[in-house]
mmCIF file of C-alpha atoms and ligand atoms in Angstrom:
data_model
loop_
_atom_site.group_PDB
_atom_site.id
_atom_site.type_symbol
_atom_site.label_atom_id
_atom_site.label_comp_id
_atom_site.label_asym_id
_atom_site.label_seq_id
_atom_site.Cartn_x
_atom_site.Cartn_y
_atom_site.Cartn_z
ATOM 1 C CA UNK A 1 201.462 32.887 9.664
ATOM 2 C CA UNK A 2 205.504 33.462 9.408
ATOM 3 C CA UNK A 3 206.688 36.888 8.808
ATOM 4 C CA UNK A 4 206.536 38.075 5.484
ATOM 5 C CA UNK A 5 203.929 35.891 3.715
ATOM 6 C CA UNK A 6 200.795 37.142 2.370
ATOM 7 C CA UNK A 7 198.202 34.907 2.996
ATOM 8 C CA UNK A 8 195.835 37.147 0.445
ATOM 9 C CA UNK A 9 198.711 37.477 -2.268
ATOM 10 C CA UNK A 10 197.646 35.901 -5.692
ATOM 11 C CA UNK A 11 193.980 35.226 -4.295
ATOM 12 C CA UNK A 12 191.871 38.246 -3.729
ATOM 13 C CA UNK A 13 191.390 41.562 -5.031
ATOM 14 C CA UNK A 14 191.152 44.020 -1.929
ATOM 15 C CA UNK A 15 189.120 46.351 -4.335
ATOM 16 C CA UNK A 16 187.156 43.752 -5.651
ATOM 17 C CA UNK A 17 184.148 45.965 -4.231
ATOM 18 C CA UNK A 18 185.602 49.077 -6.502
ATOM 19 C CA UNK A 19 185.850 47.320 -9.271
ATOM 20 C CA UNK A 20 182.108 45.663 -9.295
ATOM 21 C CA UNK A 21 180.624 47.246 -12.114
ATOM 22 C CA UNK A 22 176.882 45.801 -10.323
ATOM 23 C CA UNK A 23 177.835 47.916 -6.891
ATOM 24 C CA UNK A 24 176.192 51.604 -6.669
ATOM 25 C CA UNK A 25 176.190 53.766 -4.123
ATOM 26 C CA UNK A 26 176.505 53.055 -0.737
ATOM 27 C CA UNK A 27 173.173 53.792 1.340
ATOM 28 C CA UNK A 28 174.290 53.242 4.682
ATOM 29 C CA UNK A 29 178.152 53.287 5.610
ATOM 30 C CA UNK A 30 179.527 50.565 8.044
ATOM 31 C CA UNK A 31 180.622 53.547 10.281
ATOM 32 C CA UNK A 32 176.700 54.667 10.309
ATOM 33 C CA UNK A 33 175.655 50.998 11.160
ATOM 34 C CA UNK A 34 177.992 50.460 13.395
ATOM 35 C CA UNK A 35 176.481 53.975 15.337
ATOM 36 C CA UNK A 36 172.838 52.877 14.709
ATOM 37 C CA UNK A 37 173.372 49.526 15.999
ATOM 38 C CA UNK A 38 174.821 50.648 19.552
ATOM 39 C CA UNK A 39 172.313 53.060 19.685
ATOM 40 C CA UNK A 40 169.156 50.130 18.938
ATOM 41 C CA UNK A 41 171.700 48.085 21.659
ATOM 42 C CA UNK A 42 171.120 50.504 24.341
ATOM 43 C CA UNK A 43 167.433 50.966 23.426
ATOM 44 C CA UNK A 44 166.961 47.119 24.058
ATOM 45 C CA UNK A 45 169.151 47.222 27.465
ATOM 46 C CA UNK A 46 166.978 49.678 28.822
ATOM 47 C CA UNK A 47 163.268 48.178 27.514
ATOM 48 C CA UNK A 48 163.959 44.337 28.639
ATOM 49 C CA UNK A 49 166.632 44.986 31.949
ATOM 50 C CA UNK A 50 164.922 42.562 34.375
ATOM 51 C CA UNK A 51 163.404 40.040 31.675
ATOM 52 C CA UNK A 52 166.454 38.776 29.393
ATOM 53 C CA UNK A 53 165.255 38.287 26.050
ATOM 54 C CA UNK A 54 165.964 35.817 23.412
ATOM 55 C CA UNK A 55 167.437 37.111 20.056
ATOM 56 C CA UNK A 56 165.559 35.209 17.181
ATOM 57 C CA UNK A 57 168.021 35.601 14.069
ATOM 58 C CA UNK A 58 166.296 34.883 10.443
ATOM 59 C CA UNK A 59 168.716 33.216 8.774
ATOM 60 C CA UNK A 60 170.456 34.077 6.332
ATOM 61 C CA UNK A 61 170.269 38.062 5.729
ATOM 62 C CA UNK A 62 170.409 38.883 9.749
ATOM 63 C CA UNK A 63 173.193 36.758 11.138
ATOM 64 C CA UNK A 64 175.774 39.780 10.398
ATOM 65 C CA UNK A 65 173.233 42.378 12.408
ATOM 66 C CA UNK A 66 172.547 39.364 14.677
ATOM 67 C CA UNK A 67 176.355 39.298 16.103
ATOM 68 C CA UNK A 68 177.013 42.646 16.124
ATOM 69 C CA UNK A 69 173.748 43.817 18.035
ATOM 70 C CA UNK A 70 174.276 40.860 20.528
ATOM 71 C CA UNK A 71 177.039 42.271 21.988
ATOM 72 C CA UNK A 72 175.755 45.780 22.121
ATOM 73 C CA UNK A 73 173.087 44.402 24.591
ATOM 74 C CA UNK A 74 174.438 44.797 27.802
ATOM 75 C CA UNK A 75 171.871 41.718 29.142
ATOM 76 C CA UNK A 76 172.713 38.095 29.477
ATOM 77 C CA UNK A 77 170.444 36.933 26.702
ATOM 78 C CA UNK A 78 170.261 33.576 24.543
ATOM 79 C CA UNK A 79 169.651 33.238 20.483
ATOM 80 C CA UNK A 80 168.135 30.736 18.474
ATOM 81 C CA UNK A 81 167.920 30.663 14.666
ATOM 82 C CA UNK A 82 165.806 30.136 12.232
ATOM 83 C CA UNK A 83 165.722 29.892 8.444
ATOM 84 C CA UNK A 84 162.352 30.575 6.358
ATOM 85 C CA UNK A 85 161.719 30.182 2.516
ATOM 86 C CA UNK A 86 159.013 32.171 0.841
ATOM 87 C CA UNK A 87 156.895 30.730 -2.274
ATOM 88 C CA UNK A 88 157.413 33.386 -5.038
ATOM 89 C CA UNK A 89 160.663 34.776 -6.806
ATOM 90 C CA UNK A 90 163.669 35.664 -4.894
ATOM 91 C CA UNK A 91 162.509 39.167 -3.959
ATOM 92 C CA UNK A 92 158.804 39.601 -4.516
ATOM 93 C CA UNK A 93 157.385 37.259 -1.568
ATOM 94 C CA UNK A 94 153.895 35.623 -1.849
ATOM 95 C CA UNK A 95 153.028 35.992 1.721
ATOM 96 C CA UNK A 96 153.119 31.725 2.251
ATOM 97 C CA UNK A 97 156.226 30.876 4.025
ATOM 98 C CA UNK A 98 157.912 27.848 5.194
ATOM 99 C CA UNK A 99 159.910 27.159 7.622
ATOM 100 C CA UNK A 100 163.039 25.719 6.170
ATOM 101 C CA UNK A 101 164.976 25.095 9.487
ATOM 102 C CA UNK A 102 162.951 25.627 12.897
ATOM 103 C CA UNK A 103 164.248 26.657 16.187
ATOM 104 C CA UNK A 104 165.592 24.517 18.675
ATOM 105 C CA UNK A 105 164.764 26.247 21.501
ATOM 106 C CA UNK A 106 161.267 26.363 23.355
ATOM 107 C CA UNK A 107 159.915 29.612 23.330
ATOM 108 C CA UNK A 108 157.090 29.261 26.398
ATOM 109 C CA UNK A 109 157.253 32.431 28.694
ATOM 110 C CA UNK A 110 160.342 33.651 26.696
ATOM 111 C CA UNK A 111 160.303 37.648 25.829
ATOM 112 C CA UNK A 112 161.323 37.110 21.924
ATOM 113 C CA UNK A 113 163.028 39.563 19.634
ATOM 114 C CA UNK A 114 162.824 38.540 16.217
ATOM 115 C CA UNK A 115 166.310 39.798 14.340
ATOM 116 C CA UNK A 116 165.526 40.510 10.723
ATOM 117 C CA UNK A 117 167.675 42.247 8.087
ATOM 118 C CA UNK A 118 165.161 44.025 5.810
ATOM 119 C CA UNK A 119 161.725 44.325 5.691
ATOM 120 C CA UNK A 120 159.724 44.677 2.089
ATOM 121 C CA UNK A 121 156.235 44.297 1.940
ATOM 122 C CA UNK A 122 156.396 42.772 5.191
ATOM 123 C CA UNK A 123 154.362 39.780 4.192
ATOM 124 C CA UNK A 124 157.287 37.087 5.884
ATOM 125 C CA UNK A 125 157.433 38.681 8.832
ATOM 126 C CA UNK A 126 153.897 38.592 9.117
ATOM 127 C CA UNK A 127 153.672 35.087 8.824
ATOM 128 C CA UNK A 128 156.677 34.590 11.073
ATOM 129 C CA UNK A 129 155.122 36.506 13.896
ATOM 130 C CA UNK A 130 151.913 34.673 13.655
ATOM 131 C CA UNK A 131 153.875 31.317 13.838
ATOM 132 C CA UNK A 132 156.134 32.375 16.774
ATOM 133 C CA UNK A 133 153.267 33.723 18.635
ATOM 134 C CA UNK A 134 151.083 30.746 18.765
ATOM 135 C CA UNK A 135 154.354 29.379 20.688
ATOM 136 C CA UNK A 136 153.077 30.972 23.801
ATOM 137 C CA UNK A 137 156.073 33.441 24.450
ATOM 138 C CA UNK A 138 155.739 36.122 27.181
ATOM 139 C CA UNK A 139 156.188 38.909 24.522
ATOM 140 C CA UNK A 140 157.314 39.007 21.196
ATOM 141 C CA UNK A 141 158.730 42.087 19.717
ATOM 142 C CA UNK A 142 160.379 42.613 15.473
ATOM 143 C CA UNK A 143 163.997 44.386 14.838
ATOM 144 C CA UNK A 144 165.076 44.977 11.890
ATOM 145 C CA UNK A 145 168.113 46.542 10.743
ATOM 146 C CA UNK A 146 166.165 47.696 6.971
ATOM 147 C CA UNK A 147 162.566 49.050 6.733
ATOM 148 C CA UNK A 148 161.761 49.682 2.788
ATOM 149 C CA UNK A 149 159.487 52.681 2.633
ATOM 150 C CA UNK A 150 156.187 52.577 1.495
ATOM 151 C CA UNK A 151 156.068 49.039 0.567
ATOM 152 C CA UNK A 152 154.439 47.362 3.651
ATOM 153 C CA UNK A 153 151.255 45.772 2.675
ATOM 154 C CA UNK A 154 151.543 43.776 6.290
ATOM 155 C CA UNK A 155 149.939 45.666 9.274
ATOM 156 C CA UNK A 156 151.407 45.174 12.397
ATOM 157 C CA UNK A 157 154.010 46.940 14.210
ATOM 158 C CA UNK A 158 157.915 46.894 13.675
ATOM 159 C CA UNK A 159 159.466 48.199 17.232
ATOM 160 C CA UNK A 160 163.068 48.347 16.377
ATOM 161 C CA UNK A 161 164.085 49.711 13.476
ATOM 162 C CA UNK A 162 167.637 50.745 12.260
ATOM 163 C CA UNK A 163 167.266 52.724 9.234
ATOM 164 C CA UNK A 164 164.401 53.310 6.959
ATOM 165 C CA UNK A 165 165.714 53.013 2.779
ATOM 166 C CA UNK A 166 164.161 54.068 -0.569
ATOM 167 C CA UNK A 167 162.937 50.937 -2.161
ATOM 168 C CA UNK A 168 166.125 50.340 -3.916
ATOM 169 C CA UNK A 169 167.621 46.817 -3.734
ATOM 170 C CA UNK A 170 170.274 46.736 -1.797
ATOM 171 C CA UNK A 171 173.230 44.398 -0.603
ATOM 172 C CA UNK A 172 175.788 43.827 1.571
ATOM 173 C CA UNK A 173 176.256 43.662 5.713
ATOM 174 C CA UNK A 174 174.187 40.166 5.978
ATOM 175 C CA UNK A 175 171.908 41.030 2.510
ATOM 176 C CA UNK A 176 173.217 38.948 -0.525
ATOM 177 C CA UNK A 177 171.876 38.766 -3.785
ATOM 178 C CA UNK A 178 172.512 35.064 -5.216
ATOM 179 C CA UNK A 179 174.333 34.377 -1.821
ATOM 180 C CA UNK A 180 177.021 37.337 -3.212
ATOM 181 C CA UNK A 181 177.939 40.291 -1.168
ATOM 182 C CA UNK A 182 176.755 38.937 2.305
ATOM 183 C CA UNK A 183 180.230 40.325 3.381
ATOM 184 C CA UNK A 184 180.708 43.879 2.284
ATOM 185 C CA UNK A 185 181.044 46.402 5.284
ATOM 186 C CA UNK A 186 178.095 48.596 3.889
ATOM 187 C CA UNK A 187 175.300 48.227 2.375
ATOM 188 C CA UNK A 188 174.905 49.227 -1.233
ATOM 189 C CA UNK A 189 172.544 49.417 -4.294
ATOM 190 C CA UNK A 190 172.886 46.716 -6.385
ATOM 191 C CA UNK A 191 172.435 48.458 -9.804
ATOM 192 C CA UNK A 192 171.380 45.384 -11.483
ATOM 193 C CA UNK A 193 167.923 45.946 -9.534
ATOM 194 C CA UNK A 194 165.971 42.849 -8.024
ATOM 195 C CA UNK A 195 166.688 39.793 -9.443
ATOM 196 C CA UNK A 196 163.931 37.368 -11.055
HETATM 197 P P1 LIG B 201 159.020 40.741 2.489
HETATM 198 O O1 LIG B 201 158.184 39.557 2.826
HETATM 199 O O2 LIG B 201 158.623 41.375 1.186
HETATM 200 O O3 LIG B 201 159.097 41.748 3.604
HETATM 201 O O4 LIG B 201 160.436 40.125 2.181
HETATM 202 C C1 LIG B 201 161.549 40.432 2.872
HETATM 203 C C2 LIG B 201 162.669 39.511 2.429
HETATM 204 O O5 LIG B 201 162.985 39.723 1.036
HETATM 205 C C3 LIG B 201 163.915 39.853 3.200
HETATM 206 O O6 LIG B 201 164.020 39.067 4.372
HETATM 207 C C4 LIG B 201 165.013 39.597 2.200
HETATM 208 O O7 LIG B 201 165.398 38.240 2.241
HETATM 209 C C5 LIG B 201 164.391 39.871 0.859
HETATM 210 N N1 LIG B 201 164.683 41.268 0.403
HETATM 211 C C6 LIG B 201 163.789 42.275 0.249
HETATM 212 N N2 LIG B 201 164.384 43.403 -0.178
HETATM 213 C C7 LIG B 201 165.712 43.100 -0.274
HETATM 214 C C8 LIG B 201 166.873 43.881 -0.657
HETATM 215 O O8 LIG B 201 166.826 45.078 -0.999
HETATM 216 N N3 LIG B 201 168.063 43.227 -0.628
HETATM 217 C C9 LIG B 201 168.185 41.913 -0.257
HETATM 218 N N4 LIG B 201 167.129 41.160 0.117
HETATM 219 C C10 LIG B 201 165.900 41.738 0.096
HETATM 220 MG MG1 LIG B 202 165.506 37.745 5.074
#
C-alpha cells in the first residue's frame, strides 16, 4: 500500500457494528475471550503434555475459537475439520445430523478434542461424538467456547468449557446468523432473536 491511501476509504463503515440496529449488548467482550481462551489453552497443555492431541474444528461457527486456542496450546498438535448440517430450522436442531464435509484425517489411537462454538440443546454434538467415537480414537474429549444454560436435553459430558450464556441468541467471534457477523470481535445478542 503507498503512503497515504486508504485502502478502507469509500468502502466500509468502521462503526458499521454501532450502527446495527439488530446488535444488543455485548455478552462476552473480545478482551474477556481473549483471557478465557489462554486460560482453557493452559488447561489443555497441562491435561494432554505427553499425548499431543488433535483439534477437531466444526466448521463453520468454531474456526475463529479454533485459531486462536491453537496457538494458546503450548503442544505440537494437528487439526482436522469438519462441517455438519442438522435436519430442522437454522437454530432449533432435530438431533439427525449429517455430515456435510468429513475429516480427512484418520482418527485411530488419536486423543481428539472436538472444537465447537456453542452448545444448545446439545443434540449435534451428541451425534457427533457418537460418530467420532466409533472411529476408534484413544480418547475423545468436547470444547466449546458457548454452553447455553439449561437447554441441554443431550447427556454426556462437555470438559472444556469457556463461558456459560443465558439462552439468548447470540453472534459474532465465529457465530453468524445468515453467514453475517462471523467477524465481530465479541459476541453479542442479536435482538432480532433466533431466526426461522
Ligand atoms: P444444538 O444441537 O442445539 O446444541 O445446536 C448447536 C448449534 O446451533 C450450534 O453449533 C450453532 O450452529 C447453532 N446455534 C445455537 N445457538 C446459537 C446462537 O446463539 N448463535 C448462533 N448459533 C447458534
Ligand atoms: Mg456449530
Amino acid at each position: 500500500m503507498t503512503e497515504g491511501e486508504d485502502r478502507t476509504a469509500g468502502r466500509q463503515d468502521p462503526t458499521w457494528i454501532a450502527k446495527d440496529p439488530l446488535l444488543g449488548a455485548v455478552v462476552v467482550s473480545a478482551g474477556q475471550i481473549a483471557a478465557r481462551v489462554s486460560e482453557l489453552g493452559e488447561q489443555i497443555t497441562k491435561d494432554f503434555w505427553g499425548r499431543p492431541p488433535l483439534l477437531v474444528g466444526v466448521l463453520k461457527g468454531a474456526f475463529v475459537f479454533l485459531a486462536d486456542l491453537a496457538r494458546a496450546i503450548e503442544l505440537p498438535l494437528e487439526m482436522d475439520f469438519m462441517a455438519v448440517a442438522s435436519y430442522g430450522t437454522a437454530t432449533k436442531t432435530s438431533g439427525v445430523v449429517r455430515i456435510v464435509k468429513d475429516l480427512d484425517l484418520d482418527l485411530t489411537g488419536r486423543h481428539v478434542i472436538v472444537i465447537e462454538d456453542i452448545v444448545d440443546s446439545g443434540l449435534t454434538l451428541s451425534y457427533l461424538r457418537k460418530s467420532l467415537l466409533a472411529r476408534g480414537p484413544e480418547s475423545l474429549a468436547i470444547c466449546t467456547l458457548l454452553q447455553k444454560t439449561g437447554q441441554q436435553r443431550a447427556d454426556f459430558d462437555v470438559e472444556y468449557v469457556g463461558f456459560e450464556i443465558a439462552p439468548d441468541f447470540v453472534v459474532g467471534y465465529g457465530l453468524d446468523v445468515a453467514e453475517r457477523y462471523r467477524n465481530l470481535p465479541d459476541l453479542r445478542v442479536y435482538l432480532a432473536g433466533e431466526p426461522e
